[in-house]
C-alpha positions as MATLAB code, in Angstrom:
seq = 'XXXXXXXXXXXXXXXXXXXXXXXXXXXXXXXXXXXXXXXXXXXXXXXXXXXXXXXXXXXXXXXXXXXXXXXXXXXXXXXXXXXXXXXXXXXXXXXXXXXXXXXXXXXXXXXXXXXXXXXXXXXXXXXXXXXXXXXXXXXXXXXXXXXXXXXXXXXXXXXXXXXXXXXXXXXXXXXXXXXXXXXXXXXXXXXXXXXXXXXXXXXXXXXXXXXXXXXXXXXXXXXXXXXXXXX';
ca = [
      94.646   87.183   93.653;
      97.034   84.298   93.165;
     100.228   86.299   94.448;
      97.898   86.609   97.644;
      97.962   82.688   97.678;
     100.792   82.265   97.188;
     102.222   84.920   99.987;
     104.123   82.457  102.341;
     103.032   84.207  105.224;
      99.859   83.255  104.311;
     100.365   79.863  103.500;
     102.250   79.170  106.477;
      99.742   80.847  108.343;
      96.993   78.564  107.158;
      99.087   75.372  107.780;
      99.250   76.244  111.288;
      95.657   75.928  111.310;
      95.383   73.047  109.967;
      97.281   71.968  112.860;
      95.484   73.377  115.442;
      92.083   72.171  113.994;
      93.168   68.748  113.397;
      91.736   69.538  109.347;
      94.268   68.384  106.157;
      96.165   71.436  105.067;
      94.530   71.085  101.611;
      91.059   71.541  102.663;
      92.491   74.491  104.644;
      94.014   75.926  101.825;
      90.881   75.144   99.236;
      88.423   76.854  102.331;
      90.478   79.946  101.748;
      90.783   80.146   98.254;
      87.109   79.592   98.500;
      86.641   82.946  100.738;
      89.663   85.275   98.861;
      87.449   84.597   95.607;
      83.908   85.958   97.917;
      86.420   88.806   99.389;
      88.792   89.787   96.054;
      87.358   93.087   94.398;
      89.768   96.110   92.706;
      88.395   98.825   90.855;
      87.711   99.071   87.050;
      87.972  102.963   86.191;
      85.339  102.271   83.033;
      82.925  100.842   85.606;
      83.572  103.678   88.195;
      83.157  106.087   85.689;
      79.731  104.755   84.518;
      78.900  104.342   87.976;
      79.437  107.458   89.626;
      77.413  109.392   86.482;
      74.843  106.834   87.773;
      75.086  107.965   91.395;
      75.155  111.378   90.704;
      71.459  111.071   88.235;
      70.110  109.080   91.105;
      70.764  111.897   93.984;
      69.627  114.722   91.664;
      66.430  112.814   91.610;
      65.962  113.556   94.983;
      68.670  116.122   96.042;
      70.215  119.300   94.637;
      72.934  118.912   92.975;
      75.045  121.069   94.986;
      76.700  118.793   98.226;
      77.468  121.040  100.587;
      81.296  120.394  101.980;
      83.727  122.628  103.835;
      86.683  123.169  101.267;
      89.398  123.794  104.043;
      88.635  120.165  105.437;
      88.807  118.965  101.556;
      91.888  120.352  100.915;
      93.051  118.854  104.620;
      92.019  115.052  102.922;
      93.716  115.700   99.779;
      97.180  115.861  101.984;
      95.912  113.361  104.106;
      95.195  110.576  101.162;
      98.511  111.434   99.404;
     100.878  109.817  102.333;
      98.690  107.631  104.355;
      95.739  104.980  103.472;
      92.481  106.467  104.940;
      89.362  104.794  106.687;
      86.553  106.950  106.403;
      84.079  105.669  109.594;
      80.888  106.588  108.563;
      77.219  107.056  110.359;
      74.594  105.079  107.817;
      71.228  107.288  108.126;
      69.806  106.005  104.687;
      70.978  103.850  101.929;
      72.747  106.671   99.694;
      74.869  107.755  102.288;
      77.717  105.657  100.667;
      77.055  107.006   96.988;
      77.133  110.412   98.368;
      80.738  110.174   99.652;
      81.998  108.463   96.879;
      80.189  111.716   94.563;
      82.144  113.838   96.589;
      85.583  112.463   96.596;
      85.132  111.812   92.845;
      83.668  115.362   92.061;
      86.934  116.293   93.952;
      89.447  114.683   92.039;
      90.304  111.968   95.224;
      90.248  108.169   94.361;
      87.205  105.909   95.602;
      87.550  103.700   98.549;
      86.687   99.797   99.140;
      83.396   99.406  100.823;
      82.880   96.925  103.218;
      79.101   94.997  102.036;
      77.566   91.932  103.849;
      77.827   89.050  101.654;
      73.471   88.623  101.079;
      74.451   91.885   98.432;
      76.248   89.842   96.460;
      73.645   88.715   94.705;
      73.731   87.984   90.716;
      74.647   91.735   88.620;
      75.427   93.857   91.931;
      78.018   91.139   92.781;
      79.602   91.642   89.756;
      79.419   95.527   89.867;
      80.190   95.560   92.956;
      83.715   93.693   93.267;
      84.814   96.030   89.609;
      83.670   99.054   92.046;
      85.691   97.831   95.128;
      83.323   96.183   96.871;
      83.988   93.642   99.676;
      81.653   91.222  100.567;
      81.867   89.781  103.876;
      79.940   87.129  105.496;
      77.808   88.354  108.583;
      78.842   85.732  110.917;
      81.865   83.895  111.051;
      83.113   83.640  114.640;
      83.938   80.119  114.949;
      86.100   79.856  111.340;
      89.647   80.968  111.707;
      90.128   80.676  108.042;
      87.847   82.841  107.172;
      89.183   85.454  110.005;
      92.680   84.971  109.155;
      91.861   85.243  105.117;
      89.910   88.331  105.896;
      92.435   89.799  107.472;
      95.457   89.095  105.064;
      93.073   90.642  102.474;
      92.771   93.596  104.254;
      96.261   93.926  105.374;
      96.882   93.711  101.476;
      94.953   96.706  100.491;
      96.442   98.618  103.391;
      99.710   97.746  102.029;
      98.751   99.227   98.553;
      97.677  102.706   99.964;
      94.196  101.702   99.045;
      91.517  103.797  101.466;
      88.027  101.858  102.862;
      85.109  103.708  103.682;
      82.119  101.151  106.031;
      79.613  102.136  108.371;
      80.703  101.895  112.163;
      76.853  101.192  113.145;
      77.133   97.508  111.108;
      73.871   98.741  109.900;
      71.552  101.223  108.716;
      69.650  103.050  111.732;
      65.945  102.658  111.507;
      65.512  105.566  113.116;
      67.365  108.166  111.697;
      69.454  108.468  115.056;
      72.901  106.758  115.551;
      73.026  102.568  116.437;
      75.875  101.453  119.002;
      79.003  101.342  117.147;
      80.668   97.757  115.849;
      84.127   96.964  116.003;
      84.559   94.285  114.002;
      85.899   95.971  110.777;
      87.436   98.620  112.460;
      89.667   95.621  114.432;
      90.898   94.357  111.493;
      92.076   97.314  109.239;
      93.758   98.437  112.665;
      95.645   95.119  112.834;
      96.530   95.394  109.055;
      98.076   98.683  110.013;
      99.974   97.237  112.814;
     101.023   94.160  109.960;
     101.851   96.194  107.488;
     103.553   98.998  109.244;
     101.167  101.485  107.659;
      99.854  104.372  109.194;
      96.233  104.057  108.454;
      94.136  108.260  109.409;
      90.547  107.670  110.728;
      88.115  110.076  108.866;
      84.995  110.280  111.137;
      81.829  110.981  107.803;
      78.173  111.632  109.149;
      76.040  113.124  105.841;
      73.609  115.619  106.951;
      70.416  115.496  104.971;
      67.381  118.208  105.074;
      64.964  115.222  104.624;
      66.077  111.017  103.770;
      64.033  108.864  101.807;
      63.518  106.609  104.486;
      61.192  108.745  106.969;
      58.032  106.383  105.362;
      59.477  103.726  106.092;
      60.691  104.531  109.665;
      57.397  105.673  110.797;
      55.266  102.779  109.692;
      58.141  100.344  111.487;
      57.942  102.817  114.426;
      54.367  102.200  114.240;
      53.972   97.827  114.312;
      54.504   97.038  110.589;
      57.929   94.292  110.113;
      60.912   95.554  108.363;
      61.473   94.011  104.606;
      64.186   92.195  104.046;
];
């Protein structure tokens, strides 16, 4: 994280801010060193490890243990991940959706992207998981703070520039309904700028999981029918 700091890019970056919003140039920098520490994840192969065995118990709870994929378009990704950072833009139908992609690429030999998570996740022991699992937290609104837009960004632009792969879901949300939300283009913005930064060619993998039944069809019906969502 501090070579991120202290990328002069960056700080020059930020001091330009400071200009433009009249604010001190140190409580620009602190703000951002405040939202690289909420944003900074990498992934701990112990933790993965443990984690995707974890995944894989929870799904077989519910699921065969067989996930159906077409090996041509595997072997197509495997090429695909070796030159080029990937985005896979995914449809969110149900909460496992993510754990079910990251059981595939793993069960396939293929390294596990950074997920995109808004920041009310990061709450005490997923937090911490999360960020040694390559999570990134992000706040849900943050429109008027250029600091946070601009740290955001050079974050991104960083794992771009590693070859690291992201995987979010292009709704912003999960669909209450089962069918697919109007698509946000927030994230999808910024990892397309990174490329552009970076002078990476980022490949778009469109992912929509197909399930015979989700967990969530309770749920959806007694919404459907009056009762408030939990949070």
């Amino acid at each position: 994280m501090l070579e991120l700091l202290e990328d002069k890019k960056f700080l020059d970056t930020l001091a330009k801010i400071a200009v433009k919003t009249g604010r001190k140039p140190a409580d620009v920098f602190d703000d951002a060193h405040t939202y690289l520490k909420e944003l900074y994840t990498e992934v701990d192969p112990t933790t993965q490890s443990v984690a995707m065995r974890l995944a894989e118990m929870m799904l077989e709870r519910g699921y065969d243990s067989t996930i159906d994929t077409n090996p041509e378009e595997i072997k197509k990704l495997t090429r695909l991940m070796r030159k080029h950072p990937i985005a896979f833009v995914m449809t969110h139908k149900t909460y496992i959706d993510m754990a079910v992609l990251a059981v595939v690429l793993i069960r396939h030999g293929l390294p596990l992207p950074y997920t995109f998570a808004g920041i009310n996740m990061a709450f005490t022991g997923l937090a911490q998981a999360g960020r040694r699992l390559g999570a990134i937290f992000i706040r849900r609104s943050f429109a008027n703070n250029p600091v946070y837009k601009y740290t955001l960004r050079h974050f991104i632009a960083s794992v771009v520039k590693a070859k690291g792969n992201f995987m979010w879901a292009i709704e912003g949300t999960r669909s209450r309904t089962g069918k697919l939300v109007w698509p946000k283009m927030g994230i999808l913005k910024y990892v397309a700028e990174a490329a552009q930064y970076t002078k990476k060619e980022v490949k778009y993998i469109p992912v929509s999981v197909v399930y015979d039944l989700i967990p969530d069809v309770k749920d959806m019906t007694a919404e459907g029918r009056g009762r408030d969502k939990n949070p």
